[in-house]
């Protein structure tokens, strides 16, 4: 990628998906203040997402899935107040989630599948109330699914397959009739395939 991409100072949408780009992302990209969509998936991009990505306060969608990133996530990534869609799947990101200091209502879709992220799964459920889509499969998330999952009234797609999640299935999960996909397989979750008699069940979980 050219080092001077930052010269496009009015650029709002940059999509380079499904190419053979094998370099790191030029630092100058983070100087494009109006940038709202940055999609770089299915390439061979290496290096890290720079800490100064937080300069892109207009960014609504960041997608770098299926690349060769191998590093920790920027600690202040979630300070991007307009971020709605975040897809970091199929890389080698490791360590904890970025710092979460307050509720993140703007995030609608979070895909971290197939990385090496280790953190408490409760953080996602407790701080991202606007989620429609959540995919944390094939990581090292720990903890249990909280009862508060039942308050995620917009969540329709959930995949936490192959993590280290334990505990029992919360009763509130069975009442989420709007869900279209739930995959909690290959964890250490205990419970019943159907809730106990008398529970207000509108969803049957398969695992």
PDB file of C-alpha atoms in Angstrom:
ATOM      1  CA  UNK A   1       0.000   0.000   0.000  1.00  0.00           C
ATOM      2  CA  UNK A   2       1.282   3.500  -0.762  1.00  0.00           C
ATOM      3  CA  UNK A   3       2.641   5.342   2.264  1.00  0.00           C
ATOM      4  CA  UNK A   4       0.817   8.528   1.309  1.00  0.00           C
ATOM      5  CA  UNK A   5      -2.782   7.259   1.434  1.00  0.00           C
ATOM      6  CA  UNK A   6      -3.405  10.018   3.922  1.00  0.00           C
ATOM      7  CA  UNK A   7      -3.343  12.506   1.064  1.00  0.00           C
ATOM      8  CA  UNK A   8      -6.998  11.587   0.398  1.00  0.00           C
ATOM      9  CA  UNK A   9      -8.169  13.900   3.136  1.00  0.00           C
ATOM     10  CA  UNK A  10     -11.846  13.781   2.113  1.00  0.00           C
ATOM     11  CA  UNK A  11     -12.076   9.973   1.809  1.00  0.00           C
ATOM     12  CA  UNK A  12     -15.052   8.436   3.626  1.00  0.00           C
ATOM     13  CA  UNK A  13     -15.028   4.848   2.323  1.00  0.00           C
ATOM     14  CA  UNK A  14     -11.925   2.695   1.713  1.00  0.00           C
ATOM     15  CA  UNK A  15     -12.516  -0.913   0.636  1.00  0.00           C
ATOM     16  CA  UNK A  16      -9.658  -3.183  -0.490  1.00  0.00           C
ATOM     17  CA  UNK A  17     -11.262  -6.552   0.269  1.00  0.00           C
ATOM     18  CA  UNK A  18     -10.102  -9.814  -1.338  1.00  0.00           C
ATOM     19  CA  UNK A  19      -6.820  -8.781  -2.907  1.00  0.00           C
ATOM     20  CA  UNK A  20      -3.214  -9.824  -2.343  1.00  0.00           C
ATOM     21  CA  UNK A  21      -2.080  -6.924  -0.203  1.00  0.00           C
ATOM     22  CA  UNK A  22       0.808  -8.094   1.936  1.00  0.00           C
ATOM     23  CA  UNK A  23       2.110  -4.991   3.643  1.00  0.00           C
ATOM     24  CA  UNK A  24       1.265  -3.221   6.858  1.00  0.00           C
ATOM     25  CA  UNK A  25      -1.302  -0.433   6.951  1.00  0.00           C
ATOM     26  CA  UNK A  26       0.340   2.961   6.403  1.00  0.00           C
ATOM     27  CA  UNK A  27       0.168   5.236   9.429  1.00  0.00           C
ATOM     28  CA  UNK A  28      -1.151   7.969   7.155  1.00  0.00           C
ATOM     29  CA  UNK A  29      -4.500   6.140   6.890  1.00  0.00           C
ATOM     30  CA  UNK A  30      -5.231   7.181  10.453  1.00  0.00           C
ATOM     31  CA  UNK A  31      -4.982  10.833   9.408  1.00  0.00           C
ATOM     32  CA  UNK A  32      -8.058  10.609   7.157  1.00  0.00           C
ATOM     33  CA  UNK A  33     -10.466  12.181   9.620  1.00  0.00           C
ATOM     34  CA  UNK A  34     -13.710  11.740   7.567  1.00  0.00           C
ATOM     35  CA  UNK A  35     -13.150   7.975   7.080  1.00  0.00           C
ATOM     36  CA  UNK A  36     -16.314   6.071   7.996  1.00  0.00           C
ATOM     37  CA  UNK A  37     -15.745   2.633   6.427  1.00  0.00           C
ATOM     38  CA  UNK A  38     -12.429   0.769   6.374  1.00  0.00           C
ATOM     39  CA  UNK A  39     -12.675  -2.753   4.914  1.00  0.00           C
ATOM     40  CA  UNK A  40      -9.430  -4.653   4.308  1.00  0.00           C
ATOM     41  CA  UNK A  41     -10.529  -8.273   4.718  1.00  0.00           C
ATOM     42  CA  UNK A  42      -9.100 -11.296   2.894  1.00  0.00           C
ATOM     43  CA  UNK A  43      -5.599 -10.046   2.254  1.00  0.00           C
ATOM     44  CA  UNK A  44      -2.165 -10.799   3.725  1.00  0.00           C
ATOM     45  CA  UNK A  45      -1.835  -7.728   5.906  1.00  0.00           C
ATOM     46  CA  UNK A  46       0.614  -8.019   8.782  1.00  0.00           C
ATOM     47  CA  UNK A  47       1.656  -5.876  11.715  1.00  0.00           C
ATOM     48  CA  UNK A  48      -0.817  -4.367  14.157  1.00  0.00           C
ATOM     49  CA  UNK A  49      -3.748  -2.002  14.257  1.00  0.00           C
ATOM     50  CA  UNK A  50      -1.996   1.158  15.389  1.00  0.00           C
ATOM     51  CA  UNK A  51      -2.985   2.870  18.620  1.00  0.00           C
ATOM     52  CA  UNK A  52      -3.687   6.073  16.745  1.00  0.00           C
ATOM     53  CA  UNK A  53      -6.659   4.482  15.000  1.00  0.00           C
ATOM     54  CA  UNK A  54      -8.532   6.372  17.708  1.00  0.00           C
ATOM     55  CA  UNK A  55      -7.999   9.488  15.580  1.00  0.00           C
ATOM     56  CA  UNK A  56     -10.687   8.123  13.232  1.00  0.00           C
ATOM     57  CA  UNK A  57     -13.633   9.284  15.316  1.00  0.00           C
ATOM     58  CA  UNK A  58     -15.999   9.096  12.331  1.00  0.00           C
ATOM     59  CA  UNK A  59     -15.273   5.403  11.772  1.00  0.00           C
ATOM     60  CA  UNK A  60     -18.454   3.309  11.775  1.00  0.00           C
ATOM     61  CA  UNK A  61     -17.166   0.067  10.240  1.00  0.00           C
ATOM     62  CA  UNK A  62     -13.778  -1.607  10.653  1.00  0.00           C
ATOM     63  CA  UNK A  63     -13.272  -4.953   8.955  1.00  0.00           C
ATOM     64  CA  UNK A  64      -9.837  -6.591   8.744  1.00  0.00           C
ATOM     65  CA  UNK A  65     -10.910 -10.241   8.843  1.00  0.00           C
ATOM     66  CA  UNK A  66      -8.839 -13.015   7.248  1.00  0.00           C
ATOM     67  CA  UNK A  67      -5.427 -11.386   7.405  1.00  0.00           C
ATOM     68  CA  UNK A  68      -2.146 -12.106   9.178  1.00  0.00           C
ATOM     69  CA  UNK A  69      -2.367  -9.771  12.158  1.00  0.00           C
ATOM     70  CA  UNK A  70      -0.596 -11.146  15.221  1.00  0.00           C
ATOM     71  CA  UNK A  71      -0.637  -8.713  18.127  1.00  0.00           C
ATOM     72  CA  UNK A  72      -2.768  -7.278  20.897  1.00  0.00           C
ATOM     73  CA  UNK A  73      -5.704  -5.026  20.099  1.00  0.00           C
ATOM     74  CA  UNK A  74      -5.317  -1.278  20.683  1.00  0.00           C
ATOM     75  CA  UNK A  75      -6.331  -0.607  24.263  1.00  0.00           C
ATOM     76  CA  UNK A  76      -8.520   2.368  23.312  1.00  0.00           C
ATOM     77  CA  UNK A  77     -10.201   0.796  20.274  1.00  0.00           C
ATOM     78  CA  UNK A  78     -13.630   1.035  21.883  1.00  0.00           C
ATOM     79  CA  UNK A  79     -13.204   4.780  22.377  1.00  0.00           C
ATOM     80  CA  UNK A  80     -14.335   5.102  18.740  1.00  0.00           C
ATOM     81  CA  UNK A  81     -17.752   6.423  19.673  1.00  0.00           C
ATOM     82  CA  UNK A  82     -19.349   5.913  16.237  1.00  0.00           C
ATOM     83  CA  UNK A  83     -18.120   2.340  15.695  1.00  0.00           C
ATOM     84  CA  UNK A  84     -21.013   0.031  14.783  1.00  0.00           C
ATOM     85  CA  UNK A  85     -19.485  -2.923  12.917  1.00  0.00           C
ATOM     86  CA  UNK A  86     -16.218  -4.542  14.008  1.00  0.00           C
ATOM     87  CA  UNK A  87     -14.931  -7.655  12.210  1.00  0.00           C
ATOM     88  CA  UNK A  88     -11.490  -8.918  13.261  1.00  0.00           C
ATOM     89  CA  UNK A  89     -12.136 -12.600  12.559  1.00  0.00           C
ATOM     90  CA  UNK A  90      -9.516 -15.128  11.445  1.00  0.00           C
ATOM     91  CA  UNK A  91      -6.323 -13.448  12.503  1.00  0.00           C
ATOM     92  CA  UNK A  92      -4.032 -14.081  15.462  1.00  0.00           C
ATOM     93  CA  UNK A  93      -5.036 -11.242  17.764  1.00  0.00           C
ATOM     94  CA  UNK A  94      -4.254 -12.165  21.357  1.00  0.00           C
ATOM     95  CA  UNK A  95      -4.497 -10.790  24.876  1.00  0.00           C
ATOM     96  CA  UNK A  96      -7.491  -9.075  26.453  1.00  0.00           C
ATOM     97  CA  UNK A  97     -10.311  -7.118  24.913  1.00  0.00           C
ATOM     98  CA  UNK A  98      -9.675  -3.392  24.540  1.00  0.00           C
ATOM     99  CA  UNK A  99     -10.491  -1.360  27.610  1.00  0.00           C
ATOM    100  CA  UNK A 100     -14.226  -0.939  28.255  1.00  0.00           C
ATOM    101  CA  UNK A 101     -14.918   1.943  30.624  1.00  0.00           C
ATOM    102  CA  UNK A 102     -18.595   2.547  29.914  1.00  0.00           C
ATOM    103  CA  UNK A 103     -21.535   1.151  27.956  1.00  0.00           C
ATOM    104  CA  UNK A 104     -20.992   0.891  24.191  1.00  0.00           C
ATOM    105  CA  UNK A 105     -24.493   1.320  22.705  1.00  0.00           C
ATOM    106  CA  UNK A 106     -23.284   2.053  19.172  1.00  0.00           C
ATOM    107  CA  UNK A 107     -21.802  -1.415  18.512  1.00  0.00           C
ATOM    108  CA  UNK A 108     -24.277  -3.530  16.533  1.00  0.00           C
ATOM    109  CA  UNK A 109     -22.044  -6.311  15.230  1.00  0.00           C
ATOM    110  CA  UNK A 110     -18.910  -7.832  16.787  1.00  0.00           C
ATOM    111  CA  UNK A 111     -16.999 -10.669  15.113  1.00  0.00           C
ATOM    112  CA  UNK A 112     -13.824 -11.873  16.832  1.00  0.00           C
ATOM    113  CA  UNK A 113     -13.989 -15.478  15.625  1.00  0.00           C
ATOM    114  CA  UNK A 114     -10.813 -17.540  15.315  1.00  0.00           C
ATOM    115  CA  UNK A 115      -8.303 -15.498  17.291  1.00  0.00           C
ATOM    116  CA  UNK A 116      -6.541 -15.997  20.622  1.00  0.00           C
ATOM    117  CA  UNK A 117      -8.379 -13.489  22.789  1.00  0.00           C
ATOM    118  CA  UNK A 118      -8.629 -14.252  26.500  1.00  0.00           C
ATOM    119  CA  UNK A 119     -11.086 -12.275  28.613  1.00  0.00           C
ATOM    120  CA  UNK A 120     -14.368 -12.492  30.519  1.00  0.00           C
ATOM    121  CA  UNK A 121     -17.345 -13.074  28.240  1.00  0.00           C
ATOM    122  CA  UNK A 122     -19.552 -11.092  30.652  1.00  0.00           C
ATOM    123  CA  UNK A 123     -17.886  -7.869  29.510  1.00  0.00           C
ATOM    124  CA  UNK A 124     -19.462  -8.166  26.070  1.00  0.00           C
ATOM    125  CA  UNK A 125     -22.947  -8.961  27.331  1.00  0.00           C
ATOM    126  CA  UNK A 126     -22.886  -6.269  29.998  1.00  0.00           C
ATOM    127  CA  UNK A 127     -21.444  -3.365  28.004  1.00  0.00           C
ATOM    128  CA  UNK A 128     -22.830  -3.802  24.460  1.00  0.00           C
ATOM    129  CA  UNK A 129     -26.624  -3.583  24.769  1.00  0.00           C
ATOM    130  CA  UNK A 130     -27.214  -2.787  21.091  1.00  0.00           C
ATOM    131  CA  UNK A 131     -25.728  -5.967  19.649  1.00  0.00           C
ATOM    132  CA  UNK A 132     -27.536  -7.664  16.770  1.00  0.00           C
ATOM    133  CA  UNK A 133     -24.738 -10.099  15.892  1.00  0.00           C
ATOM    134  CA  UNK A 134     -22.086 -11.588  18.190  1.00  0.00           C
ATOM    135  CA  UNK A 135     -19.438 -14.116  17.167  1.00  0.00           C
ATOM    136  CA  UNK A 136     -16.718 -14.960  19.690  1.00  0.00           C
ATOM    137  CA  UNK A 137     -16.104 -18.527  18.467  1.00  0.00           C
ATOM    138  CA  UNK A 138     -12.698 -20.201  18.714  1.00  0.00           C
ATOM    139  CA  UNK A 139     -11.033 -17.987  21.304  1.00  0.00           C
ATOM    140  CA  UNK A 140     -10.279 -18.333  25.017  1.00  0.00           C
ATOM    141  CA  UNK A 141     -13.177 -16.446  26.587  1.00  0.00           C
ATOM    142  CA  UNK A 142     -13.924 -17.470  30.162  1.00  0.00           C
ATOM    143  CA  UNK A 143     -16.671 -16.929  32.700  1.00  0.00           C
ATOM    144  CA  UNK A 144     -20.359 -17.661  32.332  1.00  0.00           C
ATOM    145  CA  UNK A 145     -23.297 -16.366  30.318  1.00  0.00           C
ATOM    146  CA  UNK A 146     -25.005 -13.816  32.610  1.00  0.00           C
ATOM    147  CA  UNK A 147     -28.740 -13.624  33.230  1.00  0.00           C
ATOM    148  CA  UNK A 148     -28.556 -10.126  31.732  1.00  0.00           C
ATOM    149  CA  UNK A 149     -28.298 -11.667  28.247  1.00  0.00           C
ATOM    150  CA  UNK A 150     -32.093 -11.648  28.263  1.00  0.00           C
ATOM    151  CA  UNK A 151     -32.055  -7.845  28.100  1.00  0.00           C
ATOM    152  CA  UNK A 152     -30.285  -7.861  24.715  1.00  0.00           C
ATOM    153  CA  UNK A 153     -33.524  -7.371  22.841  1.00  0.00           C
ATOM    154  CA  UNK A 154     -31.843  -6.820  19.452  1.00  0.00           C
ATOM    155  CA  UNK A 155     -29.505  -9.839  19.517  1.00  0.00           C
ATOM    156  CA  UNK A 156     -30.507 -12.403  16.875  1.00  0.00           C
ATOM    157  CA  UNK A 157     -27.238 -14.258  16.171  1.00  0.00           C
ATOM    158  CA  UNK A 158     -24.954 -15.675  18.886  1.00  0.00           C
ATOM    159  CA  UNK A 159     -21.903 -17.912  18.450  1.00  0.00           C
ATOM    160  CA  UNK A 160     -19.576 -18.578  21.395  1.00  0.00           C
ATOM    161  CA  UNK A 161     -18.491 -22.013  20.146  1.00  0.00           C
ATOM    162  CA  UNK A 162     -15.167 -23.431  21.374  1.00  0.00           C
ATOM    163  CA  UNK A 163     -14.150 -21.218  24.272  1.00  0.00           C
ATOM    164  CA  UNK A 164     -13.664 -21.827  27.993  1.00  0.00           C
ATOM    165  CA  UNK A 165     -17.111 -20.661  29.068  1.00  0.00           C
ATOM    166  CA  UNK A 166     -18.585 -22.473  32.066  1.00  0.00           C
ATOM    167  CA  UNK A 167     -21.479 -22.172  34.487  1.00  0.00           C
ATOM    168  CA  UNK A 168     -25.122 -22.953  33.822  1.00  0.00           C
ATOM    169  CA  UNK A 169     -27.426 -21.774  31.080  1.00  0.00           C
ATOM    170  CA  UNK A 170     -29.321 -18.693  32.254  1.00  0.00           C
ATOM    171  CA  UNK A 171     -33.092 -19.060  32.245  1.00  0.00           C
ATOM    172  CA  UNK A 172     -33.362 -15.716  30.441  1.00  0.00           C
ATOM    173  CA  UNK A 173     -31.761 -17.260  27.348  1.00  0.00           C
ATOM    174  CA  UNK A 174     -34.825 -19.459  26.804  1.00  0.00           C
ATOM    175  CA  UNK A 175     -37.129 -16.445  26.630  1.00  0.00           C
ATOM    176  CA  UNK A 176     -35.305 -14.776  23.720  1.00  0.00           C
ATOM    177  CA  UNK A 177     -37.811 -15.790  21.047  1.00  0.00           C
ATOM    178  CA  UNK A 178     -36.280 -13.385  18.515  1.00  0.00           C
ATOM    179  CA  UNK A 179     -33.017 -15.354  18.285  1.00  0.00           C
ATOM    180  CA  UNK A 180     -32.342 -17.087  14.942  1.00  0.00           C
ATOM    181  CA  UNK A 181     -28.973 -18.729  15.704  1.00  0.00           C
ATOM    182  CA  UNK A 182     -27.398 -19.890  18.974  1.00  0.00           C
ATOM    183  CA  UNK A 183     -24.179 -21.935  19.094  1.00  0.00           C
ATOM    184  CA  UNK A 184     -22.681 -22.595  22.530  1.00  0.00           C
ATOM    185  CA  UNK A 185     -21.010 -25.907  21.657  1.00  0.00           C
ATOM    186  CA  UNK A 186     -17.570 -27.031  22.843  1.00  0.00           C
ATOM    187  CA  UNK A 187     -17.531 -25.174  26.152  1.00  0.00           C
ATOM    188  CA  UNK A 188     -18.003 -26.305  29.756  1.00  0.00           C
ATOM    189  CA  UNK A 189     -21.582 -25.099  30.112  1.00  0.00           C
ATOM    190  CA  UNK A 190     -23.961 -27.123  32.278  1.00  0.00           C
ATOM    191  CA  UNK A 191     -27.726 -27.233  32.228  1.00  0.00           C
ATOM    192  CA  UNK A 192     -30.749 -28.735  30.540  1.00  0.00           C
ATOM    193  CA  UNK A 193     -31.642 -28.748  26.865  1.00  0.00           C
ATOM    194  CA  UNK A 194     -35.027 -27.414  27.936  1.00  0.00           C
ATOM    195  CA  UNK A 195     -35.667 -25.314  31.042  1.00  0.00           C
ATOM    196  CA  UNK A 196     -37.196 -26.758  34.168  1.00  0.00           C
ATOM    197  CA  UNK A 197     -40.942 -27.279  34.280  1.00  0.00           C
ATOM    198  CA  UNK A 198     -42.838 -24.079  34.836  1.00  0.00           C
ATOM    199  CA  UNK A 199     -40.247 -21.777  33.240  1.00  0.00           C
ATOM    200  CA  UNK A 200     -41.509 -19.264  30.710  1.00  0.00           C
ATOM    201  CA  UNK A 201     -39.738 -20.774  27.702  1.00  0.00           C
ATOM    202  CA  UNK A 202     -40.075 -19.487  24.158  1.00  0.00           C
ATOM    203  CA  UNK A 203     -36.685 -20.765  22.947  1.00  0.00           C
ATOM    204  CA  UNK A 204     -35.177 -24.249  23.034  1.00  0.00           C
ATOM    205  CA  UNK A 205     -31.377 -24.212  22.958  1.00  0.00           C
ATOM    206  CA  UNK A 206     -29.562 -26.892  20.984  1.00  0.00           C
ATOM    207  CA  UNK A 207     -25.937 -27.618  21.829  1.00  0.00           C
TER     208      UNK A 207
END
